[in-house]
CSV table of C-alpha atoms in Angstrom, one decimal:
chain,number,residue,atom,x,y,z
A,1,MET,CA,-26.0,24.0,8.3
A,2,SER,CA,-25.0,26.5,11.3
A,3,ALA,CA,-24.9,25.8,14.8
A,4,ARG,CA,-28.0,27.2,15.4
A,5,GLY,CA,-31.2,25.1,16.3
A,6,ARG,CA,-28.9,22.6,18.3
A,7,LYS,CA,-27.0,22.6,21.2
A,8,GLY,CA,-23.5,23.2,21.3
A,9,PRO,CA,-21.3,20.3,21.9
A,10,PRO,CA,-20.7,20.0,25.6
A,11,GLY,CA,-17.5,22.0,26.9
A,12,ALA,CA,-17.9,24.4,24.4
A,13,ILE,CA,-15.2,27.0,24.6
A,14,GLY,CA,-15.7,28.9,27.8
A,15,SER,CA,-16.9,26.2,29.8
A,16,GLN,CA,-14.6,23.7,31.5
A,17,PRO,CA,-16.3,20.1,31.2
A,18,SER,CA,-14.9,17.4,34.1
A,19,SER,CA,-12.1,15.4,33.4
A,20,LEU,CA,-14.9,12.1,33.9
A,21,LEU,CA,-16.3,13.2,30.8
A,22,LEU,CA,-13.8,13.5,28.6
A,23,VAL,CA,-12.2,10.0,29.8
A,24,GLY,CA,-15.3,8.9,29.5
A,25,THR,CA,-15.9,9.8,26.1
A,26,LEU,CA,-13.2,8.6,24.9
A,27,GLY,CA,-13.5,5.6,26.5
A,28,VAL,CA,-17.1,4.4,24.9
A,29,LEU,CA,-15.3,5.4,21.5
A,30,SER,CA,-12.5,3.1,22.1
A,31,VAL,CA,-14.7,0.2,23.2
A,32,VAL,CA,-17.1,0.6,20.2
A,33,ALA,CA,-13.9,1.0,18.2
A,34,GLY,CA,-12.4,-2.3,19.8
A,35,ILE,CA,-15.7,-4.3,19.0
A,36,ALA,CA,-15.5,-2.9,15.6
A,37,ILE,CA,-12.4,-3.8,14.7
A,38,VAL,CA,-12.7,-7.9,16.3
A,39,LEU,CA,-15.7,-8.3,14.6
A,40,VAL,CA,-14.2,-7.2,11.2
A,41,HIS,CA,-11.2,-9.1,12.0
A,42,GLY,CA,-13.0,-12.4,12.9
A,43,TRP,CA,-14.6,-12.3,9.4
A,44,ALA,CA,-11.3,-11.1,7.5
A,45,GLN,CA,-8.8,-13.2,9.4
A,46,PRO,CA,-9.9,-16.5,7.8
A,47,ARG,CA,-10.0,-15.3,4.4
A,48,ILE,CA,-6.5,-13.6,4.6
A,49,GLU,CA,-5.1,-17.1,5.6
A,50,ALA,CA,-7.1,-18.6,3.2
A,51,HIS,CA,-5.4,-16.1,0.5
A,52,GLN,CA,-1.8,-16.9,2.1
A,53,ALA,CA,-2.2,-21.0,1.8
A,54,ALA,CA,-3.3,-20.5,-1.9
A,55,GLU,CA,-0.6,-18.2,-2.6
A,56,LEU,CA,1.8,-20.6,-1.1
A,57,ARG,CA,-0.2,-23.7,-2.7
A,58,GLN,CA,0.0,-22.2,-6.3
A,59,ALA,CA,4.3,-21.0,-5.7
A,60,ILE,CA,5.0,-24.7,-4.8
A,61,GLU,CA,3.1,-25.9,-7.9
A,62,GLU,CA,5.2,-23.5,-9.8
A,63,VAL,CA,8.5,-24.0,-8.7
A,64,LEU,CA,8.1,-27.7,-8.8
A,65,GLY,CA,6.5,-28.1,-12.3
A,66,GLU,CA,2.7,-28.8,-11.4
A,67,PRO,CA,3.4,-32.1,-9.2
A,68,GLN,CA,0.4,-34.0,-8.7
A,69,ARG,CA,0.3,-33.4,-4.8
A,70,TYR,CA,2.6,-32.4,-2.0
A,71,GLU,CA,3.3,-33.0,1.8
A,72,THR,CA,4.9,-30.7,4.5
A,73,ARG,CA,8.2,-31.9,5.9
A,74,TRP,CA,10.1,-30.6,8.9
A,75,VAL,CA,13.8,-30.1,8.9
A,76,VAL,CA,14.9,-29.8,12.4
A,77,ASP,CA,18.4,-30.0,13.5
A,78,GLY,CA,19.7,-31.1,9.9
A,79,LYS,CA,16.9,-34.6,10.2
A,80,LEU,CA,14.4,-34.3,7.8
A,81,LEU,CA,10.8,-35.2,9.5
A,82,ASP,CA,7.3,-36.1,8.5
A,83,SER,CA,5.6,-34.1,11.2
A,84,LEU,CA,6.7,-31.4,13.8
A,85,PRO,CA,7.5,-33.2,17.0
A,86,ALA,CA,6.0,-32.2,20.1
A,87,GLY,CA,7.9,-29.5,21.9
A,88,VAL,CA,9.9,-28.0,19.1
A,89,ASP,CA,9.1,-24.4,18.6
A,90,SER,CA,8.2,-24.2,15.0
A,91,SER,CA,10.8,-21.2,14.8
A,92,ALA,CA,13.3,-23.9,14.9
A,93,ALA,CA,12.2,-26.0,12.2
A,94,ARG,CA,12.0,-25.3,8.7
A,95,PRO,CA,9.6,-26.5,6.5
A,96,VAL,CA,9.9,-27.9,2.8
A,97,TYR,CA,7.6,-29.3,0.8
A,98,ALA,CA,7.9,-32.4,-1.0
A,99,GLY,CA,6.0,-32.6,-4.4
A,100,PHE,CA,4.9,-36.1,-5.8
A,101,ALA,CA,4.2,-37.0,-9.8
A,102,ALA,CA,1.0,-38.8,-10.6
A,103,ASP,CA,3.3,-42.0,-10.6
A,104,GLY,CA,3.9,-41.5,-6.9
A,105,HIS,CA,7.6,-40.7,-7.5
A,106,MET,CA,9.3,-37.6,-5.7
A,107,VAL,CA,9.8,-34.6,-8.0
A,108,GLY,CA,11.9,-32.8,-5.2
A,109,TYR,CA,11.4,-30.2,-2.5
A,110,ALA,CA,9.9,-26.6,-2.3
A,111,VAL,CA,12.2,-25.0,0.1
A,112,PRO,CA,11.2,-21.4,1.2
A,113,GLY,CA,13.9,-18.9,2.3
A,114,GLN,CA,14.2,-15.6,3.1
A,115,LYS,CA,17.2,-12.6,3.9
A,116,PRO,CA,16.9,-8.7,4.0
A,117,GLY,CA,17.6,-7.6,0.3
A,118,TYR,CA,17.8,-4.1,-0.7
A,119,GLN,CA,15.4,-2.1,1.1
A,120,ASP,CA,13.4,-5.0,2.9
A,121,VAL,CA,13.3,-8.8,3.5
A,122,VAL,CA,12.8,-10.9,0.4
A,123,LYS,CA,10.9,-14.1,0.9
A,124,LEU,CA,11.2,-16.8,-1.7
A,125,ILE,CA,10.3,-20.8,-2.5
A,126,PHE,CA,12.3,-22.5,-5.0
A,127,GLY,CA,12.1,-25.7,-6.0
A,128,TYR,CA,15.0,-28.6,-5.6
A,129,ASP,CA,15.7,-32.3,-6.2
A,130,PRO,CA,18.5,-33.6,-4.3
A,131,SER,CA,19.0,-36.3,-6.5
A,132,THR,CA,20.8,-34.1,-9.3
A,133,ARG,CA,21.3,-31.1,-7.3
A,134,LYS,CA,19.0,-29.0,-9.4
A,135,VAL,CA,17.4,-26.3,-8.6
A,136,LEU,CA,14.0,-26.6,-10.6
A,137,GLY,CA,12.3,-23.3,-10.1
A,138,MET,CA,12.1,-20.3,-8.5
A,139,LYS,CA,9.7,-17.8,-7.4
A,140,VAL,CA,9.9,-14.7,-5.4
A,141,LEU,CA,7.1,-14.1,-2.4
A,142,GLU,CA,7.3,-11.1,-1.0
A,143,SER,CA,10.0,-8.1,-1.5
A,144,LYS,CA,9.9,-4.6,-1.9
A,145,GLU,CA,13.0,-3.8,-3.5
A,146,THR,CA,13.3,-0.9,-6.0
A,147,PRO,CA,10.6,-0.4,-8.6
A,148,GLY,CA,12.2,-0.6,-12.3
A,149,LEU,CA,15.7,-2.1,-10.8
A,150,GLY,CA,15.5,-4.3,-7.9
A,151,ALA,CA,11.9,-5.9,-8.5
A,152,LYS,CA,12.8,-7.2,-11.5
A,153,ILE,CA,13.4,-10.2,-9.2
A,154,THR,CA,9.7,-10.8,-9.2
A,155,SER,CA,9.1,-9.8,-13.0
A,156,ASP,CA,12.1,-10.5,-15.1
A,157,SER,CA,11.4,-14.1,-16.9
A,158,ALA,CA,15.0,-14.6,-18.3
A,159,PHE,CA,16.6,-13.8,-14.8
A,160,ILE,CA,13.9,-16.1,-13.2
A,161,HIS,CA,13.9,-18.9,-15.7
A,162,GLY,CA,17.7,-18.7,-15.4
A,163,PHE,CA,17.4,-20.7,-12.1
A,164,ASP,CA,16.0,-23.8,-14.1
A,165,GLY,CA,17.9,-26.6,-14.0
A,166,ALA,CA,20.8,-24.6,-12.4
A,167,LEU,CA,23.4,-26.9,-10.2
A,168,ALA,CA,23.6,-25.7,-6.4
A,169,PRO,CA,25.3,-23.5,-5.4
A,170,ILE,CA,24.8,-21.2,-7.4
A,171,ASP,CA,26.9,-18.5,-8.8
A,172,GLY,CA,25.5,-15.1,-10.0
A,173,VAL,CA,27.8,-14.0,-13.0
A,174,LYS,CA,27.4,-11.1,-15.9
A,175,HIS,CA,25.7,-12.4,-19.0
A,176,PRO,CA,26.2,-15.0,-20.5
A,177,ALA,CA,26.2,-17.5,-17.9
A,178,GLN,CA,28.5,-20.6,-19.1
A,179,ASP,CA,28.2,-23.4,-16.8
A,180,PRO,CA,25.5,-25.2,-15.0
A,181,HIS,CA,26.4,-23.5,-11.5
A,182,GLN,CA,26.4,-20.1,-13.1
A,183,VAL,CA,22.5,-17.9,-13.5
A,184,ASP,CA,22.6,-14.3,-15.2
A,185,MET,CA,22.2,-11.6,-12.7
A,186,ILE,CA,20.2,-8.4,-13.5
A,187,THR,CA,22.0,-5.2,-14.6
A,188,GLY,CA,21.3,-2.3,-12.1
A,189,ALA,CA,20.3,-4.9,-9.5
A,190,THR,CA,23.0,-6.4,-8.4
A,191,ILE,CA,21.9,-6.7,-4.8
A,192,SER,CA,18.7,-8.0,-5.4
A,193,SER,CA,20.1,-10.5,-7.6
A,194,THR,CA,22.8,-11.3,-5.3
A,195,THR,CA,19.9,-11.7,-2.1
A,196,VAL,CA,18.1,-14.3,-4.3
A,197,ILE,CA,21.3,-16.7,-5.2
A,198,THR,CA,22.6,-16.2,-1.5
A,199,ILE,CA,19.1,-16.9,-0.2
A,200,ILE,CA,18.8,-20.3,-2.4
A,201,ASN,CA,22.7,-21.2,-1.3
A,202,ARG,CA,22.1,-20.7,2.2
A,203,SER,CA,18.7,-22.5,2.8
A,204,LEU,CA,20.6,-25.5,0.6
A,205,GLU,CA,23.6,-25.1,3.2
A,206,ALA,CA,20.9,-25.4,6.1
A,207,VAL,CA,18.5,-28.1,4.6
A,208,GLY,CA,20.2,-29.8,1.7
A,209,PRO,CA,22.0,-32.4,3.7
A,210,ALA,CA,18.7,-33.2,5.3
A,211,LEU,CA,16.9,-34.0,2.1
A,212,GLY,CA,19.2,-36.5,1.0
A,213,GLY,CA,20.3,-37.4,-2.6
A,214,ALA,CA,24.2,-36.3,-3.8
A,215,HIS,CA,24.5,-34.3,-0.7
A,216,GLY,CA,27.5,-34.5,1.3
A,217,GLY,CA,30.4,-33.0,0.5
A,218,GLU,CA,31.3,-29.5,-1.5
A,219,GLY,CA,30.5,-29.0,-4.8
A,220,PRO,CA,30.2,-31.9,-7.4
B,1,MET,CA,-22.4,27.9,5.0
B,2,THR,CA,-26.5,27.5,5.1
B,3,ASP,CA,-26.8,28.7,1.5
B,4,ARG,CA,-24.3,26.4,-0.2
B,5,THR,CA,-26.2,23.8,-2.1
B,6,GLY,CA,-25.0,20.1,-1.8
B,7,ARG,CA,-23.8,20.4,-5.5
B,8,GLU,CA,-21.4,23.5,-4.5
B,9,VAL,CA,-20.5,21.3,-1.4
B,10,PHE,CA,-19.6,18.3,-3.5
B,11,LEU,CA,-18.1,20.4,-6.3
B,12,ARG,CA,-15.9,22.2,-4.2
B,13,GLY,CA,-13.9,19.5,-2.9
B,14,VAL,CA,-13.7,18.0,-6.6
B,15,TRP,CA,-11.9,21.1,-8.3
B,16,GLU,CA,-12.0,24.6,-5.9
B,17,GLU,CA,-10.6,23.2,-3.3
B,18,ASN,CA,-9.5,19.9,-4.6
B,19,PRO,CA,-7.6,18.5,-1.9
B,20,VAL,CA,-4.1,17.5,-3.5
B,21,LEU,CA,-3.6,20.4,-6.2
B,22,VAL,CA,-5.2,23.1,-4.7
B,23,GLN,CA,-4.6,22.5,-0.8
B,24,ILE,CA,-1.7,20.3,-1.3
B,25,LEU,CA,-2.7,18.1,1.3
B,26,GLY,CA,-2.2,14.1,1.6
B,27,LEU,CA,0.8,14.2,-0.4
B,28,CYS,CA,2.1,11.1,1.2
B,29,PRO,CA,0.0,8.9,-0.4
B,30,THR,CA,-0.1,11.2,-3.5
B,31,LEU,CA,3.5,10.8,-4.2
B,32,ALA,CA,4.4,7.1,-2.7
B,33,VAL,CA,1.6,5.1,-4.3
B,34,THR,CA,1.2,6.3,-7.6
B,35,ASN,CA,3.5,4.7,-9.6
B,36,SER,CA,0.9,2.8,-11.5
B,37,VAL,CA,-2.6,3.4,-12.3
B,38,GLU,CA,-3.5,0.3,-10.5
B,39,ASN,CA,-2.4,1.3,-7.3
B,40,ALA,CA,-3.5,4.9,-7.4
B,41,ILE,CA,-7.3,3.5,-7.9
B,42,ALA,CA,-6.7,1.2,-4.9
B,43,MET,CA,-5.4,3.9,-2.8
B,44,ALA,CA,-8.5,6.3,-3.9
B,45,LEU,CA,-11.1,3.7,-2.9
B,46,ALA,CA,-9.4,3.0,0.3
B,47,THR,CA,-9.3,6.5,1.3
B,48,ALA,CA,-12.6,7.2,0.1
B,49,PHE,CA,-13.9,4.8,1.9
B,50,VAL,CA,-12.5,6.1,5.4
B,51,ILE,CA,-12.9,9.8,4.3
B,52,VAL,CA,-16.9,8.8,4.0
B,53,GLY,CA,-17.2,6.7,6.7
B,54,SER,CA,-15.1,8.9,9.1
B,55,SER,CA,-17.1,12.2,8.0
B,56,ALA,CA,-20.5,10.7,8.3
B,57,LEU,CA,-19.7,9.3,11.7
B,58,VAL,CA,-18.1,12.7,13.0
B,59,SER,CA,-21.1,14.4,11.8
B,60,LEU,CA,-23.0,12.0,13.6
B,61,VAL,CA,-21.6,12.2,16.9
B,62,LYS,CA,-20.3,15.8,16.8
B,63,ASP,CA,-22.7,16.9,19.6
B,64,TYR,CA,-22.0,14.4,22.1
B,65,ILE,CA,-18.1,14.8,21.8
B,66,PRO,CA,-16.4,17.5,24.0
B,67,SER,CA,-14.5,20.2,22.1
B,68,GLN,CA,-11.3,19.3,24.4
B,69,VAL,CA,-11.2,15.8,23.1
B,70,ARG,CA,-12.4,16.0,19.6
B,71,MET,CA,-8.9,15.6,18.0
B,72,SER,CA,-8.1,12.6,19.8
B,73,ALA,CA,-11.9,11.1,19.0
B,74,TYR,CA,-11.7,12.0,15.4
B,75,ILE,CA,-8.4,10.4,15.2
B,76,LEU,CA,-9.8,7.3,16.8
B,77,ILE,CA,-12.9,6.9,14.6
B,78,ILE,CA,-10.5,7.4,11.6
B,79,ALA,CA,-7.9,5.1,12.6
B,80,THR,CA,-10.8,2.5,12.9
B,81,PHE,CA,-12.2,3.2,9.4
B,82,VAL,CA,-8.5,2.7,8.1
B,83,THR,CA,-8.1,-0.5,10.6
B,84,VAL,CA,-11.3,-1.8,8.9
B,85,VAL,CA,-10.2,-1.3,5.5
B,86,ASP,CA,-7.2,-2.6,5.8
B,87,LEU,CA,-8.6,-6.1,7.0
B,88,ILE,CA,-11.2,-5.9,4.4
B,89,MET,CA,-8.7,-5.4,1.5
B,90,GLY,CA,-6.3,-8.1,2.8
B,91,ALA,CA,-9.4,-10.6,2.6
B,92,VAL,CA,-10.9,-9.6,-0.7
B,93,ALA,CA,-8.3,-8.0,-2.8
B,94,PRO,CA,-4.6,-9.6,-1.1
B,95,ALA,CA,-2.6,-8.5,-4.6
B,96,MET,CA,-3.7,-4.8,-3.8
B,97,SER,CA,-3.3,-5.5,-0.2
B,98,LYS,CA,0.0,-6.3,-0.7
B,99,ALA,CA,1.2,-3.9,-3.4
B,100,LEU,CA,-0.1,-0.5,-1.2
B,101,GLY,CA,1.8,-2.4,1.8
B,102,ALA,CA,2.5,-0.1,4.7
B,103,PHE,CA,0.7,2.9,2.9
B,104,VAL,CA,-2.8,1.4,3.8
B,105,PRO,CA,-2.4,2.2,7.7
B,106,LEU,CA,-0.8,5.1,7.1
B,107,ILE,CA,-4.4,6.6,5.7
B,108,VAL,CA,-4.6,7.4,9.3
B,109,VAL,CA,-2.5,10.2,9.2
B,110,ASN,CA,-3.7,11.5,5.8
B,111,CYS,CA,-4.9,14.8,7.1
B,112,MET,CA,-6.9,15.5,4.5
B,113,ILE,CA,-8.9,13.7,6.3
B,114,LEU,CA,-8.7,14.8,10.0
B,115,GLY,CA,-9.5,18.1,7.6
B,116,ARG,CA,-12.4,17.6,6.4
B,117,ALA,CA,-13.6,15.9,10.0
B,118,GLU,CA,-12.8,19.2,11.7
B,119,ALA,CA,-13.3,22.0,9.2
B,120,PHE,CA,-16.9,20.4,8.0
B,121,ALA,CA,-18.2,17.5,9.3
B,122,SER,CA,-17.7,18.6,13.0
B,123,LYS,CA,-20.2,21.5,12.0
B,124,ASN,CA,-22.5,19.8,9.5
B,125,ARG,CA,-25.0,17.6,9.5
B,126,LEU,CA,-25.0,14.2,7.9
B,127,LEU,CA,-26.1,15.0,4.2
B,128,PRO,CA,-23.9,17.7,3.8
B,129,SER,CA,-21.0,15.8,5.3
B,130,ILE,CA,-21.2,12.8,3.0
B,131,LEU,CA,-21.6,15.4,0.2
B,132,ASP,CA,-18.2,16.9,1.2
B,133,ALA,CA,-16.4,13.6,1.9
B,134,VAL,CA,-17.2,12.5,-1.4
B,135,GLY,CA,-16.6,15.4,-3.0
B,136,THR,CA,-13.0,15.5,-1.7
B,137,ALA,CA,-12.8,11.8,-2.3
B,138,ALA,CA,-13.4,12.2,-6.1
B,139,GLY,CA,-10.9,15.1,-6.0
B,140,PHE,CA,-8.3,13.3,-4.6
B,141,SER,CA,-8.9,10.1,-6.5
B,142,ILE,CA,-8.5,12.8,-9.8
B,143,ALA,CA,-5.0,13.9,-8.4
B,144,LEU,CA,-3.9,10.3,-7.7
B,145,LEU,CA,-5.3,9.4,-11.3
B,146,LEU,CA,-3.4,12.1,-13.0
B,147,MET,CA,-0.1,11.2,-11.1
B,148,GLY,CA,-0.6,7.7,-11.4
B,149,GLY,CA,-1.6,7.9,-15.6
B,150,VAL,CA,1.5,9.8,-16.3
B,151,ARG,CA,4.0,8.1,-14.2
B,152,GLU,CA,2.9,4.5,-15.6
B,153,LEU,CA,3.0,6.0,-18.7
B,154,LEU,CA,6.7,7.6,-18.8
B,155,GLY,CA,7.9,4.7,-16.5
B,156,SER,CA,6.4,1.6,-17.7
B,157,GLY,CA,5.2,2.5,-21.0
B,158,THR,CA,1.8,1.2,-19.8
B,159,PHE,CA,-1.7,2.3,-18.8
B,160,LEU,CA,-3.4,0.0,-16.3
B,161,GLY,CA,-0.9,-2.3,-17.3
B,162,LEU,CA,-1.8,-2.4,-21.1
B,163,GLN,CA,1.0,-1.8,-23.4
B,164,VAL,CA,0.3,1.8,-24.8
B,165,MET,CA,3.8,3.5,-25.6
B,166,PRO,CA,5.6,2.1,-29.0
B,167,HIS,CA,7.7,-1.3,-28.3
B,168,ASN,CA,10.7,1.2,-28.9
B,169,TRP,CA,9.8,3.0,-26.4
B,170,GLU,CA,12.6,3.3,-23.5
B,171,PRO,CA,10.8,3.4,-20.3
B,172,TRP,CA,11.8,6.6,-17.6
B,173,VAL,CA,12.8,4.3,-15.1
B,174,ILE,CA,12.8,7.7,-12.7
B,175,MET,CA,9.3,8.2,-13.2
B,176,ILE,CA,7.9,5.2,-11.2
B,177,LEU,CA,10.5,6.2,-8.7
B,178,PRO,CA,10.3,8.6,-5.9
B,179,PRO,CA,11.8,11.4,-7.6
B,180,GLY,CA,9.3,10.7,-10.4
B,181,GLY,CA,6.6,11.5,-8.0
B,182,PHE,CA,8.0,14.9,-7.5
B,183,LEU,CA,8.6,15.7,-11.0
B,184,THR,CA,5.1,14.9,-11.7
B,185,LEU,CA,3.5,16.5,-8.8
B,186,GLY,CA,5.7,19.4,-9.9
B,187,ALA,CA,4.5,19.6,-13.2
B,188,ILE,CA,0.9,19.2,-12.4
B,189,LEU,CA,0.9,22.2,-9.9
B,190,MET,CA,2.6,24.1,-12.3
B,191,GLY,CA,-0.2,23.6,-15.0
B,192,MET,CA,-2.8,24.4,-12.0
B,193,SER,CA,-0.9,27.7,-11.2
B,194,TRP,CA,-1.1,28.6,-15.1
B,195,TRP,CA,-5.0,27.5,-15.0
B,196,TRP,CA,-5.7,29.7,-12.3
B,197,GLN,CA,-3.9,32.4,-13.6
B,198,ARG,CA,-5.0,32.3,-17.3
B,199,GLY,CA,-6.6,35.6,-18.3
B,200,GLU,CA,-4.8,37.8,-15.5
B,201,LYS,CA,-2.5,40.7,-17.0
B,202,LYS,CA,0.6,40.9,-15.6
B,203,ASP,CA,0.3,44.0,-14.2
B,204,GLU,CA,-2.9,43.2,-12.3
B,205,ALA,CA,-1.8,43.0,-8.5
B,206,VAL,CA,-1.8,39.4,-7.3
B,207,LYS,CA,-4.9,38.4,-6.0
B,208,PRO,CA,-4.6,36.4,-2.8
B,209,ARG,CA,-5.8,33.3,-3.0
B,210,ARG,CA,-8.5,32.1,-0.9
B,211,TRP,CA,-8.3,30.2,2.0
B,212,PRO,CA,-10.2,27.1,2.0
B,213,HIS,CA,-13.8,26.5,3.2
B,214,GLY,CA,-13.9,26.3,6.8
B,215,VAL,CA,-10.6,27.8,7.6
B,216,ARG,CA,-10.1,31.5,8.3
B,217,ALA,CA,-7.4,33.6,6.6
B,218,PRO,CA,-4.8,34.3,9.1
B,219,GLU,CA,-5.9,38.5,9.9
B,220,GLU,CA,-9.9,37.1,10.2
B,221,ARG,CA,-8.9,34.7,12.8
B,222,ARG,CA,-9.9,36.1,16.4
B,223,PRO,CA,-6.9,36.8,18.6
B,224,GLU,CA,-8.1,34.1,21.3
B,225,MET,CA,-7.8,31.6,18.8
B,226,VAL,CA,-4.3,32.2,17.7
B,227,ALA,CA,-3.6,32.2,21.5
């Protein structure tokens, strides 16, 4: 297994190979690496996107209580539109997902939102029924909060289900929540809990009026 | 080197020169993603793929790479494997990919992998290089599983998500936070030291630890290599 019996690598210690050889070697390697990555990317990307779509679909179903079907709507400049108008940058529009029950009546909207939390951006989606101003459910899609503390916003079922039926705007309180606007926060995870509540309130400030229903003024 | 059997090459990475427990390499993933056994397994598998793939490839192309650019070439090869792993993981195991987050791309800078490429694969034929890489990957996996097992058990009271500790067990949250990683690694390394020194008498002169295979002790290094 020693070096004997084969020629040493070009440019072994002592000799000085031309720069062209050095640049060429790295160039060829880079091209091969690039091609390999492109091929794998071409295979993997559709699958990654399919996973993300499936995850979103599952989250929408969860926060709207298993609607029969849902449609994507867009809120642009405070107006609810059925499709994204041409020429509007998708970053200026917010998607909401209208869920419908089997008999055709609308259950509510699933609204995605995000905001920086304790460590990184927290992304979540929540169900909202504009006719009653009630939050139907909340699910955190992405977070990197502290394991064991802030990460409970994704796993603590008492906290998560505290949002079911809560009236907007929501106020986070120390246990026990007393009126329908209040939800219990997680002990030791104040920032993460507040982040979740703030995301819901801010999202509703932004898209709530466009969704109609009992909206218009401050509070009930 | 020539008289080493495949078995020895393999076992060296697993135990005698375990990358984490003996060489103290690759500590970033060891400390960062071992807060659960599941994460530890995923990281071990991803790293194993990269180290075996890159060692094999380095061993195949070693004769064509001028020594002046070998490091850049090895890193390029390793980075390509890591990108491939990252994409495949996202496609077939999205939950895993999400749990490991930024630590999959960071496999590139795991010095254990470059270490095997430089210290072994660049000097050996394909088969021994693969064996060496598999041994190192196995050693790395053992270390990660040890860490993940201890931390998950104490920090969450579970093993692979299954409740193991009695229900009145109050989880030591600190064990799944970064300090828990350091505490666990410290305890394991202490155990390792005891294991290596067991049976040695106190008055015996401390034997110098052997340098890892392929690395010369400082006094043996030729002056021109140090310069």
